[in-house]
Coordinates of C-alpha atoms in Angstrom, one line a residue:
Chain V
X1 CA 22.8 7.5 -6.8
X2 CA 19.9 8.9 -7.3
X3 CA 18.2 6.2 -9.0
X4 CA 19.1 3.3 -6.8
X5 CA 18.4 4.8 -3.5
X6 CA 14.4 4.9 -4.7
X7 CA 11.5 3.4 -6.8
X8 CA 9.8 5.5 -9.2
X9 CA 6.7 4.0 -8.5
X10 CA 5.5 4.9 -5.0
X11 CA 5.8 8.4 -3.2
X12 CA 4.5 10.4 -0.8
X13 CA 2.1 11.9 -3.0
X14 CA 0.6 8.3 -4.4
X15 CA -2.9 7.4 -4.1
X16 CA -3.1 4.3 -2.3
X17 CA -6.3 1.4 -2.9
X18 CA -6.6 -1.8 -1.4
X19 CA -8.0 -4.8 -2.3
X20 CA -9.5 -6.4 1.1
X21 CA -9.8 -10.3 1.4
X22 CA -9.3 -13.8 3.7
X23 CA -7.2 -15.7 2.1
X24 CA -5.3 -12.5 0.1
X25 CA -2.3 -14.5 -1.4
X26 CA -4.0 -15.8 -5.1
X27 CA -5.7 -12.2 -5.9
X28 CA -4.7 -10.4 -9.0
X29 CA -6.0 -7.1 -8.6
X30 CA -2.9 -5.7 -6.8
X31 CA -0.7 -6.1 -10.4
X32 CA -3.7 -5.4 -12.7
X33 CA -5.3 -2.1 -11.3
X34 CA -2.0 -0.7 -10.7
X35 CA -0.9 -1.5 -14.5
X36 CA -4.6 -0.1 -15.3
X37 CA -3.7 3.0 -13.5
X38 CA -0.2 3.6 -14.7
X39 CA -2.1 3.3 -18.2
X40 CA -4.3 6.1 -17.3
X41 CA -0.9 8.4 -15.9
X42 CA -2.3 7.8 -12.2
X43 CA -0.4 8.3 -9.2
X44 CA -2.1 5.3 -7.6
X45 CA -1.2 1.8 -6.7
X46 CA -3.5 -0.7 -4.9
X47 CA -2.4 -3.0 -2.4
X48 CA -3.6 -6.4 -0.8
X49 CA -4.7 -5.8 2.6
X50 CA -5.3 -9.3 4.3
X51 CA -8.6 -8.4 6.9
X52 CA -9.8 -11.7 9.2
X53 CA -13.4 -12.2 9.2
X54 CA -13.4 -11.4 12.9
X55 CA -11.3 -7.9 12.4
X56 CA -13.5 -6.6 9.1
X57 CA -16.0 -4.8 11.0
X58 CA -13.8 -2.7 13.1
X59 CA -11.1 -2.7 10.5
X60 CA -13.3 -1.5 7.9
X61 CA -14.5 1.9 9.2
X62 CA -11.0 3.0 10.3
X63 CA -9.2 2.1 6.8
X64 CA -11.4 4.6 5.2
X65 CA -10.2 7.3 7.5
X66 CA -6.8 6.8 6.1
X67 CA -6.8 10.0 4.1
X68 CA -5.2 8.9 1.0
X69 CA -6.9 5.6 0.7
X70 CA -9.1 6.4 -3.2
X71 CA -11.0 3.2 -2.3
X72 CA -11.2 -0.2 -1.3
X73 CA -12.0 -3.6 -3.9
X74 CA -13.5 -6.7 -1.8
X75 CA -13.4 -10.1 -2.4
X76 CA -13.9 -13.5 -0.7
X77 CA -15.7 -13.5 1.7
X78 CA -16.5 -9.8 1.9
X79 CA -18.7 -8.8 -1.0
X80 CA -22.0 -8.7 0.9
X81 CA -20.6 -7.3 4.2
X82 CA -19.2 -4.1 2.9
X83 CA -22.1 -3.0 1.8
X84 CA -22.5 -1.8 5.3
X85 CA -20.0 0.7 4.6
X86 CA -21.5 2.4 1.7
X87 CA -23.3 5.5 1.4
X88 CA -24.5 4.9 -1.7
X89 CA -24.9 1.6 -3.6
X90 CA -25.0 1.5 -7.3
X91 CA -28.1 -0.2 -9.3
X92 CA -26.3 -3.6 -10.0
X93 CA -25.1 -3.5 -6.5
X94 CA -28.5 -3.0 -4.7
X95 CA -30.0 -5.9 -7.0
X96 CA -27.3 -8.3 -6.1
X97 CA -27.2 -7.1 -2.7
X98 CA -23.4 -7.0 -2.8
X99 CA -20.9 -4.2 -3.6
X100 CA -17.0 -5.3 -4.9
X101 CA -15.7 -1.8 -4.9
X102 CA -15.8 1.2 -2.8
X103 CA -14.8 4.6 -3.6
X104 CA -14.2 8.0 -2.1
X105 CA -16.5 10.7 -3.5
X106 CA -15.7 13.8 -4.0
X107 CA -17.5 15.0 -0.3
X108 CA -15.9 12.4 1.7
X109 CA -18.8 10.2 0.9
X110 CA -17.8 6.1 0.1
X111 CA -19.8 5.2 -3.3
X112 CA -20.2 1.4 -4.3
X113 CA -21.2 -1.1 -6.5
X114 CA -20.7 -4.3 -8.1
X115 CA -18.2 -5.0 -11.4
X116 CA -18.2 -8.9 -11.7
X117 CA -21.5 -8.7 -13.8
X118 CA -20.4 -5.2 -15.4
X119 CA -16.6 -6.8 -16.4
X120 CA -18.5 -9.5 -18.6
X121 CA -20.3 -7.4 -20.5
X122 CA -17.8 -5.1 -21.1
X123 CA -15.4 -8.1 -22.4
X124 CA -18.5 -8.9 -25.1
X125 CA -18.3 -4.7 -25.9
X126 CA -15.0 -5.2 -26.9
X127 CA -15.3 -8.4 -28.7
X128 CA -18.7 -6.4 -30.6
X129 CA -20.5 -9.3 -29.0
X130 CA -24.0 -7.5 -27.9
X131 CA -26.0 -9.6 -25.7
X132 CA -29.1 -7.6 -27.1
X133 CA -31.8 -10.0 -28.4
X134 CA -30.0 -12.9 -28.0
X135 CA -30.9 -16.2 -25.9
X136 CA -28.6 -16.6 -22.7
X137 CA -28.1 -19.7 -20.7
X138 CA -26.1 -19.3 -17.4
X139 CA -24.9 -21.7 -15.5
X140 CA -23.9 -20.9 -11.9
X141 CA -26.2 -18.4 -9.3
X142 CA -23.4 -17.6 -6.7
X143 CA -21.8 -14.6 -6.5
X144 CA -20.3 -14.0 -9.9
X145 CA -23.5 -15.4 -11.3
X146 CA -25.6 -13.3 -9.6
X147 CA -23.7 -10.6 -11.0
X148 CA -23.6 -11.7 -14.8
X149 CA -27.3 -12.1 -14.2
X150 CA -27.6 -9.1 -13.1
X151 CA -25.9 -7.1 -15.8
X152 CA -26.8 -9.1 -18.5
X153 CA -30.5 -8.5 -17.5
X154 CA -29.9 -4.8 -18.3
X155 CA -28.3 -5.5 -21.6
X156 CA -31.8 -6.5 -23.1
X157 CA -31.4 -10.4 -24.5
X158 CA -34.3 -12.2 -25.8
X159 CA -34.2 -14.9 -23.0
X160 CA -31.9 -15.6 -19.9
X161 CA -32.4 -18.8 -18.5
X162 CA -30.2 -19.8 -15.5
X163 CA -29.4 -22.9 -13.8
X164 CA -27.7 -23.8 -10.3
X165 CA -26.8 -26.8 -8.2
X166 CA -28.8 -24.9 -6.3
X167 CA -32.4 -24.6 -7.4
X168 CA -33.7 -22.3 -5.0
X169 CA -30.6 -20.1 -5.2
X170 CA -31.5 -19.9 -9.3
X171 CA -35.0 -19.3 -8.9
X172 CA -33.9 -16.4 -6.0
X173 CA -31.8 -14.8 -8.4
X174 CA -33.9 -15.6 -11.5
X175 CA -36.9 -13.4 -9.2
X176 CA -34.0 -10.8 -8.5
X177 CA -33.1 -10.5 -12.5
X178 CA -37.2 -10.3 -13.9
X179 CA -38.3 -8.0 -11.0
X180 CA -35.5 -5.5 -12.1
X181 CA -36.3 -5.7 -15.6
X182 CA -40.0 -5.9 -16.3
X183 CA -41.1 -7.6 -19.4
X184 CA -37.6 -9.7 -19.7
X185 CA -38.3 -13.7 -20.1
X186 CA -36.1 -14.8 -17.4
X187 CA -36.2 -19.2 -16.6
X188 CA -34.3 -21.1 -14.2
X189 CA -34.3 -24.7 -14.5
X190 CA -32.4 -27.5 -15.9
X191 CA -29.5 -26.3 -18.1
X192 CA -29.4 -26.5 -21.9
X193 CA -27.5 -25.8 -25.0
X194 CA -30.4 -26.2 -27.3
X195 CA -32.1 -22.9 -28.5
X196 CA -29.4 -20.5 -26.8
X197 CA -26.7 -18.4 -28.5
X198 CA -25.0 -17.1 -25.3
X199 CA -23.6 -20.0 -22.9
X200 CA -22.1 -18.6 -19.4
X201 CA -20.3 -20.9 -17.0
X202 CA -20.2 -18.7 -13.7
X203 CA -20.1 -22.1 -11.9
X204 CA -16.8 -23.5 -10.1
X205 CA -17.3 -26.4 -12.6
X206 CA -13.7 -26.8 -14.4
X207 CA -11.6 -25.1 -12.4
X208 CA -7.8 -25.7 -11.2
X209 CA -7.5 -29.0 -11.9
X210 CA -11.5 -30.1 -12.2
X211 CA -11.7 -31.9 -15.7
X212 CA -15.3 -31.6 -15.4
X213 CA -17.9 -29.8 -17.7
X214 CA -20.5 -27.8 -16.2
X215 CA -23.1 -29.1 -18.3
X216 CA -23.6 -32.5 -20.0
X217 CA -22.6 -32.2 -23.3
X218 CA -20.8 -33.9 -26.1
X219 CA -21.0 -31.2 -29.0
X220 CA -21.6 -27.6 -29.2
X221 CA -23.1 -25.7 -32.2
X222 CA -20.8 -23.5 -33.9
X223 CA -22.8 -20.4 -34.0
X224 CA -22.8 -20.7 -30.2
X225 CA -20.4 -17.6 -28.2
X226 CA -19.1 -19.4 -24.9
X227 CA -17.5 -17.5 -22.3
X228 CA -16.6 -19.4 -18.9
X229 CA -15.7 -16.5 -15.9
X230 CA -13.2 -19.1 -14.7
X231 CA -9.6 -17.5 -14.9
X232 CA -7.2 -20.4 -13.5
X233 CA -7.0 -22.5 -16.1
X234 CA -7.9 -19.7 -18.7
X235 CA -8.5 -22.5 -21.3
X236 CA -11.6 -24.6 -19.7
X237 CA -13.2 -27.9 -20.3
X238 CA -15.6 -26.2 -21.3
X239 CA -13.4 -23.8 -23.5
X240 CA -11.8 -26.3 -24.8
X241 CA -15.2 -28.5 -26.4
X242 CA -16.1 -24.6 -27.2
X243 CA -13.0 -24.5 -29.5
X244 CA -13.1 -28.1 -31.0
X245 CA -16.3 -27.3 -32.3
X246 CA -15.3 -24.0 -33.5
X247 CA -17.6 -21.5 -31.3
X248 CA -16.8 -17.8 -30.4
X249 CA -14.8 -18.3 -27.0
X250 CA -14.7 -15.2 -24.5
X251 CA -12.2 -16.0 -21.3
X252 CA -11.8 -15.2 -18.3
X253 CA -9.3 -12.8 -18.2
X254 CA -10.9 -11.0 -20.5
X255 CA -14.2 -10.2 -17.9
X256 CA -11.4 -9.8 -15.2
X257 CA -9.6 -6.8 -17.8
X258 CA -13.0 -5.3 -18.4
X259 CA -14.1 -5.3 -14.7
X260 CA -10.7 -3.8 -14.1
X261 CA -11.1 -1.1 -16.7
X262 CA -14.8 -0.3 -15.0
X263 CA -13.5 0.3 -11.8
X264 CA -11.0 2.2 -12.4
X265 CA -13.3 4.3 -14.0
X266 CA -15.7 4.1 -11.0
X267 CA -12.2 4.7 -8.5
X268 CA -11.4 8.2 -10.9
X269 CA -15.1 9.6 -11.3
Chain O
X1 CA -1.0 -9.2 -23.7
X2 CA 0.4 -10.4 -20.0
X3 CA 3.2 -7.7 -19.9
X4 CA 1.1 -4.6 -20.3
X5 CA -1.5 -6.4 -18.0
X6 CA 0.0 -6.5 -14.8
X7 CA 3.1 -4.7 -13.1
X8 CA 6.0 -6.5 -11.6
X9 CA 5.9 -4.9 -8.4
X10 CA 2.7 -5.7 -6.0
X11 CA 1.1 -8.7 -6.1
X12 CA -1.4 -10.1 -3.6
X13 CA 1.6 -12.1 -1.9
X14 CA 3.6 -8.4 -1.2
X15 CA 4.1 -7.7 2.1
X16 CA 3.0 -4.1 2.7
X17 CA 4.5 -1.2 5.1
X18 CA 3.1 1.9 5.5
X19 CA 4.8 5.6 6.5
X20 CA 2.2 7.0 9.1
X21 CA 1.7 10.8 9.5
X22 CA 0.1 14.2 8.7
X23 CA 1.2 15.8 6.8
X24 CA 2.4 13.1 4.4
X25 CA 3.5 14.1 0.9
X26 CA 6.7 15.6 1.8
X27 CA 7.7 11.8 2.8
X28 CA 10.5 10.3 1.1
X29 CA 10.1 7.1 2.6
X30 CA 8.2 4.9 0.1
X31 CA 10.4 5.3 -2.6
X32 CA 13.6 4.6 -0.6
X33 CA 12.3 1.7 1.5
X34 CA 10.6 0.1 -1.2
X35 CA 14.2 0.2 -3.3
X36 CA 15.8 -0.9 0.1
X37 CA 13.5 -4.1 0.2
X38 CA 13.8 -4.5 -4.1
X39 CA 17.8 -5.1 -3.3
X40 CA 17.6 -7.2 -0.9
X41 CA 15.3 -9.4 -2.9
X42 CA 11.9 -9.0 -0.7
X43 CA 8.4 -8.7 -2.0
X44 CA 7.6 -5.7 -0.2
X45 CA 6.2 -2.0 -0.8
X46 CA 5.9 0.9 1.8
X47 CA 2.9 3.2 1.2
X48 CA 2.2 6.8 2.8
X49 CA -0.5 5.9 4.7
X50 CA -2.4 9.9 6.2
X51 CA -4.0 9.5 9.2
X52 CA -5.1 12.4 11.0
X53 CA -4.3 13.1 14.8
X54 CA -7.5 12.6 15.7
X55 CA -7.7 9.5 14.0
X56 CA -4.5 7.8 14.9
X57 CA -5.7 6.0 18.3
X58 CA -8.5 4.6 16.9
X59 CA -6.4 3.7 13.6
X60 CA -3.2 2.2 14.4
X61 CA -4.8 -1.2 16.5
X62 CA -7.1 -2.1 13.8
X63 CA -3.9 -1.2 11.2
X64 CA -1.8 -3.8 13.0
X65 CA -4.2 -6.1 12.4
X66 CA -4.4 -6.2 8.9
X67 CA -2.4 -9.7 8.8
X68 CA 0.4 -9.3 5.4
X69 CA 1.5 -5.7 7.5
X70 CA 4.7 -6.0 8.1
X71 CA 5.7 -2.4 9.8
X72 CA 5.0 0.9 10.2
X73 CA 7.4 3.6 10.2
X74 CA 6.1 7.1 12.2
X75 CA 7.0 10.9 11.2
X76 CA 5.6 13.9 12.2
X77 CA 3.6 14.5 14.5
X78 CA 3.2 10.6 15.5
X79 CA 6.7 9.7 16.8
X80 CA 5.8 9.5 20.9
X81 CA 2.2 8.9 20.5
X82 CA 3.2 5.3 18.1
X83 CA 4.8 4.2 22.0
X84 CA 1.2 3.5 22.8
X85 CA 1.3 0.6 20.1
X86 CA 4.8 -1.5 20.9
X87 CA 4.6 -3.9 23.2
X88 CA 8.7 -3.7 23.3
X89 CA 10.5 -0.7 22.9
X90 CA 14.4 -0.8 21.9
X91 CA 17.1 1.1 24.1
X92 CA 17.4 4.0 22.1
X93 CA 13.5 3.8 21.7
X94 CA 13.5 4.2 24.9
X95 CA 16.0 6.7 26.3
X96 CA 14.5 9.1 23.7
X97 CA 10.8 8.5 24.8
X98 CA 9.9 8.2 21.0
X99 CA 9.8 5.8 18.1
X100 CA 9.5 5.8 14.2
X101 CA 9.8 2.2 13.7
X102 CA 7.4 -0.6 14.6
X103 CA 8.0 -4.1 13.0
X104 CA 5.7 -7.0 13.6
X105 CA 7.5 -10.1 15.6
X106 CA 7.3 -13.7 14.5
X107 CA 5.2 -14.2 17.9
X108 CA 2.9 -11.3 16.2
X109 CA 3.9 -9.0 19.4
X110 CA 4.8 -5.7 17.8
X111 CA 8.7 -4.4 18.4
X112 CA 9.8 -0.6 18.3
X113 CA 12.7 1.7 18.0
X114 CA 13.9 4.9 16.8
X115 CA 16.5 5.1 14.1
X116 CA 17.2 8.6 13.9
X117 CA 19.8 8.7 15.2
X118 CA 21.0 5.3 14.5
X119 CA 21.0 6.7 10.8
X120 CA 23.6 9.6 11.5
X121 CA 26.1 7.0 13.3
X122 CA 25.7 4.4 10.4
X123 CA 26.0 7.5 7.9
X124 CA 29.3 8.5 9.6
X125 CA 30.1 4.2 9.7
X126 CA 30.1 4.4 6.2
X127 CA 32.1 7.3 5.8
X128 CA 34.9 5.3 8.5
X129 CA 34.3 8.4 10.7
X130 CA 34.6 7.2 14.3
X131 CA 32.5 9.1 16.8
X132 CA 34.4 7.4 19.4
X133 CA 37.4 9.8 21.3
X134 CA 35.9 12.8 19.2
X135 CA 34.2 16.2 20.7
X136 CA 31.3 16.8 19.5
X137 CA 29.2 19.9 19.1
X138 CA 25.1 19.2 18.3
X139 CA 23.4 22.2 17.4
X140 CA 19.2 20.9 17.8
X141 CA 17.4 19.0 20.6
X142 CA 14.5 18.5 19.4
X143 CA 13.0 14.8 18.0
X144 CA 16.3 14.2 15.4
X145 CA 18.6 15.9 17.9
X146 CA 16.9 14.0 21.0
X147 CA 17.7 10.7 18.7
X148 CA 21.3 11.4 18.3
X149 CA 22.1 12.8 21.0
X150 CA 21.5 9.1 22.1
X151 CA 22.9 7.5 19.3
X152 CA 26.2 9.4 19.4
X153 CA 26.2 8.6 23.6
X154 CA 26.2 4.9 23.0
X155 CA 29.3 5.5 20.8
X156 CA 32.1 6.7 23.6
X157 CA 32.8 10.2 22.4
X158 CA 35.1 12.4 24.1
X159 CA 32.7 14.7 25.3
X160 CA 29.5 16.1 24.0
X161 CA 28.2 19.5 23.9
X162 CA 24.3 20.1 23.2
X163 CA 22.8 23.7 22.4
X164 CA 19.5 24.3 21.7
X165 CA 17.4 27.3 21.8
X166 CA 15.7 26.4 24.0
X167 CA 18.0 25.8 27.0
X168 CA 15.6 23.2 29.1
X169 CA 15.5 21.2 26.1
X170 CA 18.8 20.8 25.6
X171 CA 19.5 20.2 29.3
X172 CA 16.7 17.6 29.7
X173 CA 18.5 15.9 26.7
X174 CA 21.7 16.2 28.4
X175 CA 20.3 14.3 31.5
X176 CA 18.7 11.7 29.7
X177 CA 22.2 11.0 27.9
X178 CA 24.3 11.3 31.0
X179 CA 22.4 9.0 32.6
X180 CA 22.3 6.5 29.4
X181 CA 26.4 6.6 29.4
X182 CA 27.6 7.0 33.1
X183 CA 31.2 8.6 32.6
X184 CA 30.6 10.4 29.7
X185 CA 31.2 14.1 29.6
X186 CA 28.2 15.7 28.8
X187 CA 27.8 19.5 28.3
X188 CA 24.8 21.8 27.4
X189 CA 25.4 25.6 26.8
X190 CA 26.0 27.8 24.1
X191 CA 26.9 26.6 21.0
X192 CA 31.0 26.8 20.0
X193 CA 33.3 25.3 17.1
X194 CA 36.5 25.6 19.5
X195 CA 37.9 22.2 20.7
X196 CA 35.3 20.8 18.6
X197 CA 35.9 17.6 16.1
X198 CA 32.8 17.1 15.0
X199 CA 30.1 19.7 14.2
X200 CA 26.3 18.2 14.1
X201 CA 23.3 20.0 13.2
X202 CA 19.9 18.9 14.1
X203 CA 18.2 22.1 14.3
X204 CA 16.0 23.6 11.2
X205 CA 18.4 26.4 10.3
X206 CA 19.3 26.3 7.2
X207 CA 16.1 24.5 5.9
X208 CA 14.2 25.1 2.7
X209 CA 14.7 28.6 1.9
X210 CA 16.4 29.6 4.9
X211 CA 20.3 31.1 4.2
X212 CA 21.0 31.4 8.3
X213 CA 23.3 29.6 9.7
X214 CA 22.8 27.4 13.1
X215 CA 26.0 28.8 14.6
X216 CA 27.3 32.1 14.5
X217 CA 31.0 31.6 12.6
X218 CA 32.8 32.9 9.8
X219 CA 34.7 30.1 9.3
X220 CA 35.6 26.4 10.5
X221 CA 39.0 24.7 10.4
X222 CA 39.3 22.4 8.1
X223 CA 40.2 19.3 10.6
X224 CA 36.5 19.5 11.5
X225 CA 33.6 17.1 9.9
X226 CA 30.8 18.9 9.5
X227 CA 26.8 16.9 9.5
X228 CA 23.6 18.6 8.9
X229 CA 20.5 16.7 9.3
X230 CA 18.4 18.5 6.5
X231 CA 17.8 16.8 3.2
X232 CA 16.1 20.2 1.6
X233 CA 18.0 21.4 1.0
X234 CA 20.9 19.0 0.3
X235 CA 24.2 21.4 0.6
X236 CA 22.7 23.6 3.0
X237 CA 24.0 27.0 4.5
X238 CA 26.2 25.1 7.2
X239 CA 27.6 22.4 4.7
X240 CA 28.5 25.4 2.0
X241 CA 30.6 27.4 4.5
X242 CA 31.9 24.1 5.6
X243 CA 33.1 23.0 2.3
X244 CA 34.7 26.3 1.6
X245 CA 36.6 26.0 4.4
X246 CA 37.8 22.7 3.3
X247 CA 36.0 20.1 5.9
X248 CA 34.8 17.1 5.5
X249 CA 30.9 17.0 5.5
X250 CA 28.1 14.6 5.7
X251 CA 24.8 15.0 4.0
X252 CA 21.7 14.7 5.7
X253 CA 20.7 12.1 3.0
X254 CA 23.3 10.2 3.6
X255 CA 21.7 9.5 7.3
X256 CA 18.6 8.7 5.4
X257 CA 20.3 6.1 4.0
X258 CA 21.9 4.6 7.0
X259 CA 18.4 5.3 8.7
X260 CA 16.3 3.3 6.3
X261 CA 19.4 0.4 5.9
X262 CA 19.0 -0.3 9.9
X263 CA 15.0 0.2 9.8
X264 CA 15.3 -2.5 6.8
X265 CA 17.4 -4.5 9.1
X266 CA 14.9 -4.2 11.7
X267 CA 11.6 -5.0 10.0
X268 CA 13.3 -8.1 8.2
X269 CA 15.1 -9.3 11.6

């Protein structure tokens, strides 16, 4: 009886996250984190909490007064306004001037920062792919651009150059990126595939159905390591010229699991 | 790799319920709605949700507003101040001045009720115990007693009899269900087991560690049926003695049951 009258997965005692967004319906945090925090024996679970743009900013305050709420993850189109709720803002965070998880500290205090940047280069840790000397093109300056850029600028590469529909938008993050790392060769402009080893689509360029690629290409060197943030499809255009010609492909998913695995960390410290 | 991922039981399309009190870890209700809703085939989860009293006016609007909410059930110490929030209250809801239930309407207007009580009659349903042409004898007025007191009024009895130690409790009660049921033979006093078919109690005797009885009796005759409204523990003081003497009983978990059922019923109606 015992075991059909209840779940073994939520209780009284369970820690409860959010993930806070307009639309809600297509995010995958909810199933991820809470596999990532079963992983780690946690008594947590995080939840998708559908906010309207007109509702966030007296929705947000009163959420985190909900005692057992550990923290909140934002998305669409929250990122930059819940940085207003932050006490403290993490380095990435404060660079990209956007925050995509919040968590309770220990004295009541909500700490945040930014993963989408952090996610990617963890998925290269794990692949033993370092980012360290070598020559990056990105392609895309929105907001998981801005992150990668931002992340990857830390990492030390021998060259970041990073293109956007948007040339102003590229040159305002490509300022962001070399005035946070001094001495770091940082272009925007046209993209290329000639003279890089790193290529990052963080563009919208190929995804759901789009057949597109987000750069005019034919042929890719084989030496080349291409990773495309995109996660629906998880095999690319792009990913898919990447593979015919036999480069190093990172997906995805994989940034997604790392970013995961980051803020959990973040959610526990 | 897509197993280990992700969970199977929250996704950003779940509907999401929350149990709203303080204290809240002593709640059993988001393991035993959440297997309520996984039977009946619904992508839903309830979550403990801690809100403190001085919190909760300034919480509950902007929690109704979070759009993929579905309901909130109330406990301790919330159960009349959650009236503030329904914009219609149920009959029972009503007569009892209290709710723990409060489901969001197609319309989006927000519909209340308690179940309390509702929970002991569908516990005794199940058992195919009629209330109707029985005495009964309820030993508690307070909230559970309040709601079913009610309940049981609704459902023709013979008579009823309501003690309480405090006596204007117990006859405030008795007003409010004499006046629910015109005709019905309504008694408050002290508390007896003769000319009694049914034996209720709603008061905390008996709880946790406590070996009292909420009656002063040596025995019961073996005719009777014999409820207690505690769940820890499960055989209490009252249901011991009554099994010795060879009654029939009814488990205060087996009103949980019947509770959450017709709360089920209500949030999906």
């Amino acid at each position: 009886m015992e075991i059909q009258d209840q779940v073994d997965y939520v209780s009284g005692k369970t820690r409860v996250f959010g993930i806070v967004g307009h639309p809600i319906e297509q995010v995958r945090s909810p199933e991820m984190f809470t596999a990532e925090f079963r992983r780690r024996g946690q008594d947590a679970i995080l939840v998708p909490l559908h906010v309207l743009p007109e509702d966030f900013d007296a929705a947000l305050p009163q959420l985190l007064r909900v005692q057992n709420l550990g923290g909140l993850v934002f998305t669409i189109p929250y990122k930059v306004r819940a940085c207003a709720f932050a006490e403290t803002v993490g380095e990435q965070g404060r660079v990209v001037g956007a925050i995509n998880a919040l968590a309770r500290g220990g004295n009541g205090r909500w700490r945040a920062d930014i993963f989408d940047g952090l996610g990617c280069v963890e998925a290269f840790r794990r692949r033993d792919i370092p980012f360290a000397a070598k020559r990056v093109m990105l392609l895309g300056a929105g907001g998981a651009g801005s992150a990668i850029a931002v992340a990857i600028g830390y990492e030390r590469p021998a060259s970041l150059r990073i293109f956007d529909v948007d040339a102003e938008r590229a040159a305002a993050l490509g300022n962001k990126v070399a005035y946070a790392n001094p001495g770091l060769d940082v272009q925007t402009g046209a993209p290329t595939t000639e003279d890089v080893d790193i290529l990052l689509n963080a563009s919208p360029v190929g995804m759901l159905g789009d057949a597109r690629l987000p750069i005019e290409i034919a042929t890719l060197a084989r030496e080349m390591v291409v990773f495309d943030a995109i996660v629906k499809p998880e095999r690319t255009p792009l990913l898919t010229l990447a593979e015919q010609c036999g480069c190093t492909t990172v997906y995805g998913r994989e940034m997604m699991r790392g970013q995961i695995s980051r803020m959990v960390d973040f959610f526990l410290a």
